CSV table of C-alpha atoms in Angstrom, one decimal:
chain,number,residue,atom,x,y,z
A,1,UNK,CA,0.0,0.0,0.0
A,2,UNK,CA,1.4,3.2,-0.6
A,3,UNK,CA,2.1,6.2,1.4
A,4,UNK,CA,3.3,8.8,-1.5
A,5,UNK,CA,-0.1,10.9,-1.5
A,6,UNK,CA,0.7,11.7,2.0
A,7,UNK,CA,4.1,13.0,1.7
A,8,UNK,CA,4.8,16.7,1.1
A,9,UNK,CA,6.2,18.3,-1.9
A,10,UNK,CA,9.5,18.3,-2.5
A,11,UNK,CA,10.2,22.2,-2.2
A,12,UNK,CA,8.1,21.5,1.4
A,13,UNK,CA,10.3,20.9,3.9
A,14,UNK,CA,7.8,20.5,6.8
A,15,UNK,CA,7.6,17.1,7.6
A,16,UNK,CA,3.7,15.1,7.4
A,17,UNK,CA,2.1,16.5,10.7
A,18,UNK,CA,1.4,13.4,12.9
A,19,UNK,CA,-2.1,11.0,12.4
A,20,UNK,CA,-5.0,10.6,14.5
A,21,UNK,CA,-6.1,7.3,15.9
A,22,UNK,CA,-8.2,5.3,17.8
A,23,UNK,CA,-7.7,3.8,21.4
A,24,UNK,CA,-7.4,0.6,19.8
A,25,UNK,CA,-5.4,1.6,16.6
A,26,UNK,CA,-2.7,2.9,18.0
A,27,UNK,CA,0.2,0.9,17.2
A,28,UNK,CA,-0.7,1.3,13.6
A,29,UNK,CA,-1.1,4.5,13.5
A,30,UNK,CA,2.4,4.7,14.9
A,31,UNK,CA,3.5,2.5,12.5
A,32,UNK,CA,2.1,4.8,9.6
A,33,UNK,CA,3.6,7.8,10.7
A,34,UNK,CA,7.4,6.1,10.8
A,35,UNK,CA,6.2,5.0,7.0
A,36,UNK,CA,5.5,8.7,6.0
A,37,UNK,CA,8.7,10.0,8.3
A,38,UNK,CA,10.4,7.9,6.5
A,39,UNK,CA,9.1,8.4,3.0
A,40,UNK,CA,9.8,12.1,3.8
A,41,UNK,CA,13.7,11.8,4.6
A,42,UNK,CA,14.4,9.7,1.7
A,43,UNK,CA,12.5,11.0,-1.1
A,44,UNK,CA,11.6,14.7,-0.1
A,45,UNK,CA,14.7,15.7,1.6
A,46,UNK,CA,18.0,14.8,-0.5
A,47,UNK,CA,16.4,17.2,-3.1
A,48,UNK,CA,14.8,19.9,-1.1
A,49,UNK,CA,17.5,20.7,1.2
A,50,UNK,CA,20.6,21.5,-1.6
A,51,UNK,CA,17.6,23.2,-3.5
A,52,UNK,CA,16.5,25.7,-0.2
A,53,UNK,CA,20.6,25.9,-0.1
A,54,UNK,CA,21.2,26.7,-3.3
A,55,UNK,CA,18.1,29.4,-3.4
A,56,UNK,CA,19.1,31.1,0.0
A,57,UNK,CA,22.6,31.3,-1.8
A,58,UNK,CA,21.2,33.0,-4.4
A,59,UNK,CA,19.8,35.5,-2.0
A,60,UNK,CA,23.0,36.3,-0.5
A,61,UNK,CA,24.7,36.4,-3.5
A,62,UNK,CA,22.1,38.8,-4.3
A,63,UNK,CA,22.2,40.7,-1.0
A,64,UNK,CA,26.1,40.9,-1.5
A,65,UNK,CA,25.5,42.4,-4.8
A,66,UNK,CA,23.1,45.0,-3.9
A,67,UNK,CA,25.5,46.0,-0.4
A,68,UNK,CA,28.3,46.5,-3.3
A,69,UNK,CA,26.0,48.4,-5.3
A,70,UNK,CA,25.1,50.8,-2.7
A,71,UNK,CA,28.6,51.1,-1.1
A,72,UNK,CA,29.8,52.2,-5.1
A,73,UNK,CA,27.1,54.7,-5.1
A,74,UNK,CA,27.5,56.0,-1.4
A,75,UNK,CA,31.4,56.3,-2.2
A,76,UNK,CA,30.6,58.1,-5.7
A,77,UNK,CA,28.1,60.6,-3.6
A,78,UNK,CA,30.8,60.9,-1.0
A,79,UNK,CA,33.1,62.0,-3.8
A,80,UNK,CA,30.7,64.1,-5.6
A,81,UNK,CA,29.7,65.6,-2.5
A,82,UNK,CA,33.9,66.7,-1.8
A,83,UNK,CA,33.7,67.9,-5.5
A,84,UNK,CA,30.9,70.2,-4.6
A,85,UNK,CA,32.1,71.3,-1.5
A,86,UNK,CA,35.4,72.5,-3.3
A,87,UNK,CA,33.8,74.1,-6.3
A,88,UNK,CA,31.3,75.7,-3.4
A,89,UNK,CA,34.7,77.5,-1.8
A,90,UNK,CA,35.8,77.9,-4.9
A,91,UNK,CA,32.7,80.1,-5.5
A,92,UNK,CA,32.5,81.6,-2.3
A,93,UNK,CA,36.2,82.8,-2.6
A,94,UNK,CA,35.3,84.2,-6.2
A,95,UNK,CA,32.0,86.1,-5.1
A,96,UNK,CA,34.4,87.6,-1.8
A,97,UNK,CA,37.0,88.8,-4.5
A,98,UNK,CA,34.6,89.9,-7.2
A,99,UNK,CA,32.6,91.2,-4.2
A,100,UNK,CA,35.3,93.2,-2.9
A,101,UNK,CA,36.4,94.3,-6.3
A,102,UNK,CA,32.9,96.3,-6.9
A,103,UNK,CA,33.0,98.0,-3.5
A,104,UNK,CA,36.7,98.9,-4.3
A,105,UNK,CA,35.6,100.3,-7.5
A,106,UNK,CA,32.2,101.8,-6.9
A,107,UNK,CA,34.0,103.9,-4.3
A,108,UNK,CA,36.6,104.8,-6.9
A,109,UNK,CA,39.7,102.2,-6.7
A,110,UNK,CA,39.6,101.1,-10.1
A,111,UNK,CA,41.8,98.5,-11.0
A,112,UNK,CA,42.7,99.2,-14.8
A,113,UNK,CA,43.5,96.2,-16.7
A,114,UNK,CA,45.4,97.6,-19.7
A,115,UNK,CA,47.7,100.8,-18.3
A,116,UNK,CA,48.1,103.7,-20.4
A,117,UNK,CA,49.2,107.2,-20.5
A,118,UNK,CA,45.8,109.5,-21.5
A,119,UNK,CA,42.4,108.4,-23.1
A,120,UNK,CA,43.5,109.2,-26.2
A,121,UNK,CA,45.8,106.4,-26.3
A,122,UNK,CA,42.7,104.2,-24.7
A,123,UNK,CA,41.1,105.3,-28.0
A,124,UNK,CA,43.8,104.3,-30.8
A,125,UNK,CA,43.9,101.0,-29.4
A,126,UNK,CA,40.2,100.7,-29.3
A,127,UNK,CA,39.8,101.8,-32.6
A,128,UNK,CA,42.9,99.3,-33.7
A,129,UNK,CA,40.7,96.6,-31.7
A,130,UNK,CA,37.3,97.3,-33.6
A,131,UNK,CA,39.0,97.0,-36.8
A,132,UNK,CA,40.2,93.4,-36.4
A,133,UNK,CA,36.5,92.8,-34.7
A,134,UNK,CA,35.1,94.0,-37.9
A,135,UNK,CA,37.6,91.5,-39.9
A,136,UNK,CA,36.9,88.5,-37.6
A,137,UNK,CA,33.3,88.9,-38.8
A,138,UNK,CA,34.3,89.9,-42.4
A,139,UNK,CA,36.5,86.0,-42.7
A,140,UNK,CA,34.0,84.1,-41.0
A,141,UNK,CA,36.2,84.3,-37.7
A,142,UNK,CA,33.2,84.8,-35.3
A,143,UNK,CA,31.0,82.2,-35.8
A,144,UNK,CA,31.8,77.8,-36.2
A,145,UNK,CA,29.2,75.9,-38.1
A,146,UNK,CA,28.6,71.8,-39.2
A,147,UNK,CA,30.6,70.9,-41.6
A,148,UNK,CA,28.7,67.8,-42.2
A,149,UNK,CA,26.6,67.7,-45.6
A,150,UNK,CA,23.5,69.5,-44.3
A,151,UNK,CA,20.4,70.1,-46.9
A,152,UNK,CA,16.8,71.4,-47.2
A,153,UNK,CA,14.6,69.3,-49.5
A,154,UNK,CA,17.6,67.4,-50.6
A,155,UNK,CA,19.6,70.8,-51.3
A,156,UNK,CA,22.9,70.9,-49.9
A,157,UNK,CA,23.4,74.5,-51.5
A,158,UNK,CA,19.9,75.6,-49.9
A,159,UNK,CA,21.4,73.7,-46.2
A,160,UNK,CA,24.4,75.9,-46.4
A,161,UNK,CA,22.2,78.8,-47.0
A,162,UNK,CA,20.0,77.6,-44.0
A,163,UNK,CA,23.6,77.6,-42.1
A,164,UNK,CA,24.4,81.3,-43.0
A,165,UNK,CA,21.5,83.0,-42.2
A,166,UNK,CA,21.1,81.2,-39.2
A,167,UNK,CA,24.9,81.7,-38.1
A,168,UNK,CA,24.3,85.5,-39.2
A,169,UNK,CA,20.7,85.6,-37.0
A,170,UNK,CA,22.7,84.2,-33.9
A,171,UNK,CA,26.0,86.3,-34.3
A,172,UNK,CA,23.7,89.6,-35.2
A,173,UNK,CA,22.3,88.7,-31.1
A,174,UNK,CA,25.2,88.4,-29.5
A,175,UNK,CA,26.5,91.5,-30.9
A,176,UNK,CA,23.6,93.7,-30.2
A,177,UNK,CA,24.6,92.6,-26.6
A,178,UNK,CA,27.7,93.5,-26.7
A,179,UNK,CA,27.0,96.1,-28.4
A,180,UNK,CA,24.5,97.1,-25.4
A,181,UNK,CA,27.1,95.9,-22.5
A,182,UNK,CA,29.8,98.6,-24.2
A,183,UNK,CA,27.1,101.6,-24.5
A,184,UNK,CA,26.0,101.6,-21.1
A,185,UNK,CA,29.0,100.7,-19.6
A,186,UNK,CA,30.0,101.6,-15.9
A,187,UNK,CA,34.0,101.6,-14.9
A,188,UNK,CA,33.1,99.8,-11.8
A,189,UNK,CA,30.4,97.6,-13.2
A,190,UNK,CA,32.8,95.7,-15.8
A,191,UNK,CA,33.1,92.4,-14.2
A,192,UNK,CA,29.4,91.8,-14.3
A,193,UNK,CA,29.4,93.3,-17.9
A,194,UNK,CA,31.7,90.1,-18.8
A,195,UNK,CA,29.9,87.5,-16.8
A,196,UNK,CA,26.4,88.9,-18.7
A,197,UNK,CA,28.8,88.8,-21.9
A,198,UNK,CA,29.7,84.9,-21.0
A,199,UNK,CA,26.0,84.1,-20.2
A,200,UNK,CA,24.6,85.5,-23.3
A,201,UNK,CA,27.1,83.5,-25.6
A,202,UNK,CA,26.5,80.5,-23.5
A,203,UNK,CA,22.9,81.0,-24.4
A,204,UNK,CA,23.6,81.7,-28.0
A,205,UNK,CA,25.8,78.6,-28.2
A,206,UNK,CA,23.2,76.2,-26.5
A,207,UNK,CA,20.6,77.6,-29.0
A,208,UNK,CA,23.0,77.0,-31.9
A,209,UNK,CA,24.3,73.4,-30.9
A,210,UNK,CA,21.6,71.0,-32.2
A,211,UNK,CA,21.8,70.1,-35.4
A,212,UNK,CA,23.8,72.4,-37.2
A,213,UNK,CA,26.4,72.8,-34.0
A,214,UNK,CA,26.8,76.8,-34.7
A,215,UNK,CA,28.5,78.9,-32.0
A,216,UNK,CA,30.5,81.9,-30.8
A,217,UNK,CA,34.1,81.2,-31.7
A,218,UNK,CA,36.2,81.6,-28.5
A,219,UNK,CA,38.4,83.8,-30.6
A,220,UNK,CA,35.7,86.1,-31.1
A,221,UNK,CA,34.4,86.1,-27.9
A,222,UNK,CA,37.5,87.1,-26.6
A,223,UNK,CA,37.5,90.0,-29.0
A,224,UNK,CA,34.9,91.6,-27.6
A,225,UNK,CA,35.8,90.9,-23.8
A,226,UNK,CA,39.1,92.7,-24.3
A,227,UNK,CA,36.7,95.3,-26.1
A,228,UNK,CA,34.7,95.6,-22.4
A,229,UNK,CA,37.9,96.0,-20.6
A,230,UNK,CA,39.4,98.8,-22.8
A,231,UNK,CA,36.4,100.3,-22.4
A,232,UNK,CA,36.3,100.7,-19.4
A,233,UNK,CA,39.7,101.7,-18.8
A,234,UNK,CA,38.8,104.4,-21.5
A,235,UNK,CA,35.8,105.9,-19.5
A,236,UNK,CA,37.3,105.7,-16.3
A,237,UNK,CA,40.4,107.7,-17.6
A,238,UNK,CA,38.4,109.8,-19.5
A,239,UNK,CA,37.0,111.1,-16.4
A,240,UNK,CA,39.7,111.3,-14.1
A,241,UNK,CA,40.9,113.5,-16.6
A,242,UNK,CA,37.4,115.4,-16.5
A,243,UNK,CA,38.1,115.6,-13.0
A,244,UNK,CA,42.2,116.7,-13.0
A,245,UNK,CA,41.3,119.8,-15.6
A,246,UNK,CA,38.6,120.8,-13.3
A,247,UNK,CA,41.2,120.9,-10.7
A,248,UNK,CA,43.6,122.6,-12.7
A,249,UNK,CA,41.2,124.7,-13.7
A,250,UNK,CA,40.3,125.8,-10.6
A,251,UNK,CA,44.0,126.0,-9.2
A,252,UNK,CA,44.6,128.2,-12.8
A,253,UNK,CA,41.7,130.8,-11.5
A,254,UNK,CA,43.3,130.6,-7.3
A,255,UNK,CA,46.8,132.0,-9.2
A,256,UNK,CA,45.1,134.6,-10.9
A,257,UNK,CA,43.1,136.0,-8.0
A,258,UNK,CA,46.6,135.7,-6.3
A,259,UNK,CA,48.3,137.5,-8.9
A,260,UNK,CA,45.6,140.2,-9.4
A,261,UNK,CA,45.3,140.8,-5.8
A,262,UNK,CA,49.5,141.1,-5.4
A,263,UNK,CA,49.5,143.3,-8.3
A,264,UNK,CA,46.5,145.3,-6.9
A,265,UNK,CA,48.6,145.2,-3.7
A,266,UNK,CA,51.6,146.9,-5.7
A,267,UNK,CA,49.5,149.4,-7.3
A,268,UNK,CA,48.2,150.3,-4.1
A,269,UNK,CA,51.8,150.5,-2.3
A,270,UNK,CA,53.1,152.5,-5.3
A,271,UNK,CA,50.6,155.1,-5.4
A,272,UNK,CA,50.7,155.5,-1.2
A,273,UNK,CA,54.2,155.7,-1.8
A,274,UNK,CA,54.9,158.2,-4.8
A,275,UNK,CA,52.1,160.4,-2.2
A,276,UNK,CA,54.3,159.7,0.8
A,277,UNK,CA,57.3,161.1,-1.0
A,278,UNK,CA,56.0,164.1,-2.6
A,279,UNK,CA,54.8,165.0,1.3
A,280,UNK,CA,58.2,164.2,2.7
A,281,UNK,CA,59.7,166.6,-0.6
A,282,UNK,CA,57.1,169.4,0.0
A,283,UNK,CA,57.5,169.6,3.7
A,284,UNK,CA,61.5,169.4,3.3
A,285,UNK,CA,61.7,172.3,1.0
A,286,UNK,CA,59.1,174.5,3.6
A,287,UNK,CA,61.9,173.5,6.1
A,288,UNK,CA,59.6,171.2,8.6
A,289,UNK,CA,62.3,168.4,8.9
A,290,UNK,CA,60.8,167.2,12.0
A,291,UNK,CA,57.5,166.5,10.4
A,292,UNK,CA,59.3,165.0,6.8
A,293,UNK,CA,61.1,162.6,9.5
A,294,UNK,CA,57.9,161.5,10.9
A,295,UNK,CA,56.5,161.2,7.4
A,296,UNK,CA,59.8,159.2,6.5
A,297,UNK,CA,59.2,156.5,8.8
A,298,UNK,CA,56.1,155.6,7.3
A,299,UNK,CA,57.6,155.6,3.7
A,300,UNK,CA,60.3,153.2,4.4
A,301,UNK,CA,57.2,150.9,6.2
A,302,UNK,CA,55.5,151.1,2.9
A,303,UNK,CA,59.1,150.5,1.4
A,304,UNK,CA,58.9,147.1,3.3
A,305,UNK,CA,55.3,146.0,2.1
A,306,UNK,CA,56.7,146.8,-1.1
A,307,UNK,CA,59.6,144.5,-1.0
A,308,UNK,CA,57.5,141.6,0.7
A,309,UNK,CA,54.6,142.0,-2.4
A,310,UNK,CA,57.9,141.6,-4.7
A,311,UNK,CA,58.9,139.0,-2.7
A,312,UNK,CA,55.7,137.5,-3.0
A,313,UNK,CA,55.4,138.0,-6.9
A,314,UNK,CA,58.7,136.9,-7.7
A,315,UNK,CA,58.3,133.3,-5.2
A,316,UNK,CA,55.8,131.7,-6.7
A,317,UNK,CA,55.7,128.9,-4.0
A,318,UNK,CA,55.1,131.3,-1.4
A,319,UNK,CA,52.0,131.3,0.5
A,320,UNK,CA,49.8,129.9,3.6
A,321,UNK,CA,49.2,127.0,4.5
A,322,UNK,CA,45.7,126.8,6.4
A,323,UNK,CA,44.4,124.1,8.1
A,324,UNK,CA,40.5,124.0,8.7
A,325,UNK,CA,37.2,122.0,9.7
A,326,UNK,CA,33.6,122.2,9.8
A,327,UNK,CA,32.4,120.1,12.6
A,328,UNK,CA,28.5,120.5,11.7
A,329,UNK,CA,29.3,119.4,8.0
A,330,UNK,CA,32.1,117.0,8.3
A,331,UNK,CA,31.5,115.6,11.5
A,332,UNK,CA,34.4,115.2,14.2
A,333,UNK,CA,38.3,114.2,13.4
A,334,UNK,CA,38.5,115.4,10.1
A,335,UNK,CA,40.3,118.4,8.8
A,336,UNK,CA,41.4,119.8,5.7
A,337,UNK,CA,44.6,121.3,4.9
A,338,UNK,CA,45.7,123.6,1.7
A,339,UNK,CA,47.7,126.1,0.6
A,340,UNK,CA,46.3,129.8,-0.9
A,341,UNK,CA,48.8,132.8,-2.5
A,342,UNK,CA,46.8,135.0,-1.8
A,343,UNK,CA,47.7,137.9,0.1
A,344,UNK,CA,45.0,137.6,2.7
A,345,UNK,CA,44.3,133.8,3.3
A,346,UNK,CA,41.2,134.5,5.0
A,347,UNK,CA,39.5,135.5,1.4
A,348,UNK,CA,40.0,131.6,0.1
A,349,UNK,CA,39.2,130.2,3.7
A,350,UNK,CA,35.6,132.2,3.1
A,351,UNK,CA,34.9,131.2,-0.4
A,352,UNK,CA,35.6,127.4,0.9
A,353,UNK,CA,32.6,128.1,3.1
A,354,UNK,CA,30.2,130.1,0.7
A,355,UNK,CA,27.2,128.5,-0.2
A,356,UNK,CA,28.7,124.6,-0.6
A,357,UNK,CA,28.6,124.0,3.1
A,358,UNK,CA,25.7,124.5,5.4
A,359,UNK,CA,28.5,125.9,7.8
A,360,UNK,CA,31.5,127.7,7.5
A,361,UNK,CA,34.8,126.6,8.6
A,362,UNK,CA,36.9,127.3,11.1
A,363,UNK,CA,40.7,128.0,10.8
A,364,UNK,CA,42.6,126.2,13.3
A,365,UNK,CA,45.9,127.7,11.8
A,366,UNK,CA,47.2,130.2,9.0
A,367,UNK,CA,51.1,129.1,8.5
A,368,UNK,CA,53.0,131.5,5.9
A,369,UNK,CA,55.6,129.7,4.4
A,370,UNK,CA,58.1,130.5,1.4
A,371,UNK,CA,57.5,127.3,0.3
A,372,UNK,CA,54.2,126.6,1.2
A,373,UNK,CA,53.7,124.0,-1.5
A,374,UNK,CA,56.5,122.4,0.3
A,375,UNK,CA,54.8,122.8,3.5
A,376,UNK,CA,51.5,121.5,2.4
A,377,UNK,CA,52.7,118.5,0.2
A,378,UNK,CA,54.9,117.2,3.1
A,379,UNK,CA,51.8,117.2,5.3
A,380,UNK,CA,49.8,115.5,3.2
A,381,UNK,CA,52.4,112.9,2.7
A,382,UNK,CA,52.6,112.3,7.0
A,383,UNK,CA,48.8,111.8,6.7
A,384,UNK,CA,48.6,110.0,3.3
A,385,UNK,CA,46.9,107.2,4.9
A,386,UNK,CA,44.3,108.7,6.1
A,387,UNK,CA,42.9,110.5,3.3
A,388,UNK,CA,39.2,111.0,3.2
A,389,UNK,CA,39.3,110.7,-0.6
A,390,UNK,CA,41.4,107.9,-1.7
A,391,UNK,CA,41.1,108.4,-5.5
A,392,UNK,CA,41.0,112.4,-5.9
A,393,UNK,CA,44.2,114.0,-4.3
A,394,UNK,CA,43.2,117.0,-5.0
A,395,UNK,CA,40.7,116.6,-2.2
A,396,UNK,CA,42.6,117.7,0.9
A,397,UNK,CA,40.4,116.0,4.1
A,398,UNK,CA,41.6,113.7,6.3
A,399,UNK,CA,40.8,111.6,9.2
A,400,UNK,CA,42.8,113.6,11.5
A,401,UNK,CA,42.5,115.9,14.3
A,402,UNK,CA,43.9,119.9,15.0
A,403,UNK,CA,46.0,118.4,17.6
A,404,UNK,CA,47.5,116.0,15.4
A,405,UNK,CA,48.2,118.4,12.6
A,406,UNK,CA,49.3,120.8,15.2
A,407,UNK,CA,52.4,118.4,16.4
A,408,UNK,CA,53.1,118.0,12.5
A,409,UNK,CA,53.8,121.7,12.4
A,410,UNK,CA,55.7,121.9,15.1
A,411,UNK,CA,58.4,119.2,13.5
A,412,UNK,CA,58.2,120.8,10.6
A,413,UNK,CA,61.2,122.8,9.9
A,414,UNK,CA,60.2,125.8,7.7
A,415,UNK,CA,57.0,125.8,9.8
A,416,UNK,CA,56.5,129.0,11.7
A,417,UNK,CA,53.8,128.3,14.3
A,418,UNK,CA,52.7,131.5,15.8
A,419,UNK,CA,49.1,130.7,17.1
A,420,UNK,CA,46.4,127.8,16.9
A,421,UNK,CA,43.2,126.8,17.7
A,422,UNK,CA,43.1,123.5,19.0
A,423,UNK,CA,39.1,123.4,19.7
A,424,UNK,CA,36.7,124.7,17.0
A,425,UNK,CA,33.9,127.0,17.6
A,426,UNK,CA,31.6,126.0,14.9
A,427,UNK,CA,29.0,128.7,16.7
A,428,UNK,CA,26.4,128.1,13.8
A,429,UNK,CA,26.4,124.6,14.3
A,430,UNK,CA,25.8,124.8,18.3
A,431,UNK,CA,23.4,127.6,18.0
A,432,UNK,CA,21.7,125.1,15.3
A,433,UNK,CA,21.8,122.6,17.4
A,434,UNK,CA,20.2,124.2,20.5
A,435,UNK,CA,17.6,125.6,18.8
A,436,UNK,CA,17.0,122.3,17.5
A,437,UNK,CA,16.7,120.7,21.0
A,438,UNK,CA,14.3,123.2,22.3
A,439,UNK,CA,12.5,122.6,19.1
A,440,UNK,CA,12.0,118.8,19.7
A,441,UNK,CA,13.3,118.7,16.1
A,442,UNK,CA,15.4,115.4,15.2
A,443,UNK,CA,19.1,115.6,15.0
């Protein structure tokens, strides 16, 4: 009799589950389960077992696999993460430089990339610089194409057509930007003039790539970048020199008030003097000596202003050196120092403070000098660092204080220090202020 039908599969590795009997059947029942027991170890296991082995293999080979897998992956994320952590610094440090490269230059350190003499020479070279941008374009230097047989309706001469208009259309874009970027150009502005410059032929070229693989040539490209930066160097020196003959024009008309006013000076001595002398002649011939003595004494003083407004003519160095602030328009710390020829300093200090300032200033010293450009150039050079305006010499503040300027004086050889006012009255500004307080008015 056979047992098979009771005996599991052979991927089943649960052995036959035990039979019921009776009280009296007992000992074969007992009998039949050690038949299917048996049944089970010798024809279910041999092949189940290396089977289940050979599948649970299979799984950990799998497993293994997969734990590769993802180790590969998590080590290529580990090193694409580094890579993006670098190029991130590398970033960072470019936006610090390029940040600290706009603040230098909207304030006015500009950083010119191609030195030269005047804007005129800025000029040549552009002009030299357009011309081979012009020929680039004339010889087919600006733009790349396919040269892979390209056609429209099976008409290779109507593809290269297709090429050329399209290669003009694209190069006619990137040169109205250019174009655009050079017109409304800003000295300090230039680096984000190229990078727009670099974006919009980045553009062009991604437009341009698929099929015909037209694009910017790098040649080109750098054409018109070295066009920005000459540019740029152009304006900027085009108005520092704006700015140096506004200053030499202005130093042109302070000599000429200084020389009119000497000469009026002369004229004025002259005349006193020729009147002087005819009273000392007129009172010597009616025989009052004692009164052409007196007289005499005043026309050798005007003898002396005489020789000092020579003195003054003929040195064209001489002069004072005045040193000045303006507390309720500069603020604190922070003086200026010049030099005026003219005869009465006081007359330049005053047209300082006409109508430019809320306030006007006040003179903390008037130094006369023979060589007061001497003077005023050597202080300027103590306190070089801590000019106000870093770019424009000509402007003569400083973050300094009287005292400070004071003890320069005093070390200063051809410095003749007669009187100074260390503190400032700046009266308008305290009576401006008090009235303001009582007012309630802000500060």
């Amino acid at each position: 009799m056979s047992h098979v039908s009771s005996v599991p599969q052979a991927d089943d590795l649960t052995p036959p589950p035990p039979r019921k009997h009776g009280r009296f059947s007992a000992r074969k029942s007992m009998e039949a389960e050690i038949r299917d027991l048996r049944d089970f170890i010798s024809e279910v296991l041999p092949t189940a077992i290396p089977r289940r082995y050979a599948e649970l293999d299979g799984q950990i080979k799998q497993l293994e696999e997969m734990r590769e897998q993802l180790r590969k992956e998590h080590e290529q994320e580990k090193r694409e993460l580094t890579e993006v952590r670098k190029e991130h610094a590398k970033l960072r440090v470019e936006v610090v430089e390029l940040r600290d490269e706009a603040i230098l230059q909207e304030v006015g350190v500009y950083d010119y990339r191609h030195p030269m003499e005047s804007a005129s020479d800025y000029k040549e070279v552009l002009t030299e610089l357009r011309k081979q941008i012009r020929g680039a374009v004339r010889d087919g230097h600006a733009v790349s194409a396919t040269t892979a047989n390209w056609t429209v309706n099976d008409s290779k001469s109507k593809g290269r057509k297709m090429i050329r208009d399209t290669s003009k259309l694209l190069l006619r874009a990137y040169n109205n930007e250019a174009d655009t970027l050079v017109d409304k150009l800003r000295p300090h502005r230039i680096e984000a003039a190229i990078a727009r410059l670099d974006k919009s032929r980045a553009a062009i070229n991604r437009l341009g790539a698929q099929p015909m693989e037209i694009a910017i040539t790098a040649q080109y490209h750098e054409l018109r970048t070295v066009e920005l930066r000459l540019a740029a160097d152009w304006l900027k020196k085009k108005d520092e020199e704006k700015m140096e003959a506004k200053a030499e024009r202005e130093k042109l008309r302070e000599e000429a008030k200084a020389r009119k006013e000497i000469e009026e000076k002369r004229k004025g001595l002259l005349k006193e003097r020729a009147h002087y002398a005819a009273l000392v002649q007129k009172l010597r011939e009616e025989g009052n000596e004692s009164e052409a003595a007196e007289q005499e004494q005043a026309l050798e003083k005007i003898d002396i202003d005489l020789a000092d407004v020579e003195v003054r003519a003929a040195k064209t160095g001489a002069g004072h050196v005045y040193v000045i602030s303006n507390v309720g328009t500069l603020g604190e710390e922070m003086v200026k120092i010049g030099m005026t020829r003219r005869l009465d300093p006081l007359d330049r200090v005053k047209e300082l403070g006409d109508a430019s300032v809320p306030f006007g200033y006040d003179i903390h010293a008037l130094v006369f000098s023979d060589d007061a450009v001497s003077l005023e150039r050597d202080l300027h050079r103590q306190f070089e660092s801590r000019r106000v305006n870093l770019v424009n010499l000509r402007r003569e503040f400083f973050y300094v204080s009287p005292g400070e300027v004071r003890d320069a004086l005093e070390q200063h050889e051809s410095a003749v220090l007669t009187e100074f006012v260390e503190e400032p009255e700046a009266a308008e500004w305290h009576m401006s202020e008090n009235t303001r307080r009582r007012n309630g008015a802000p500060n």
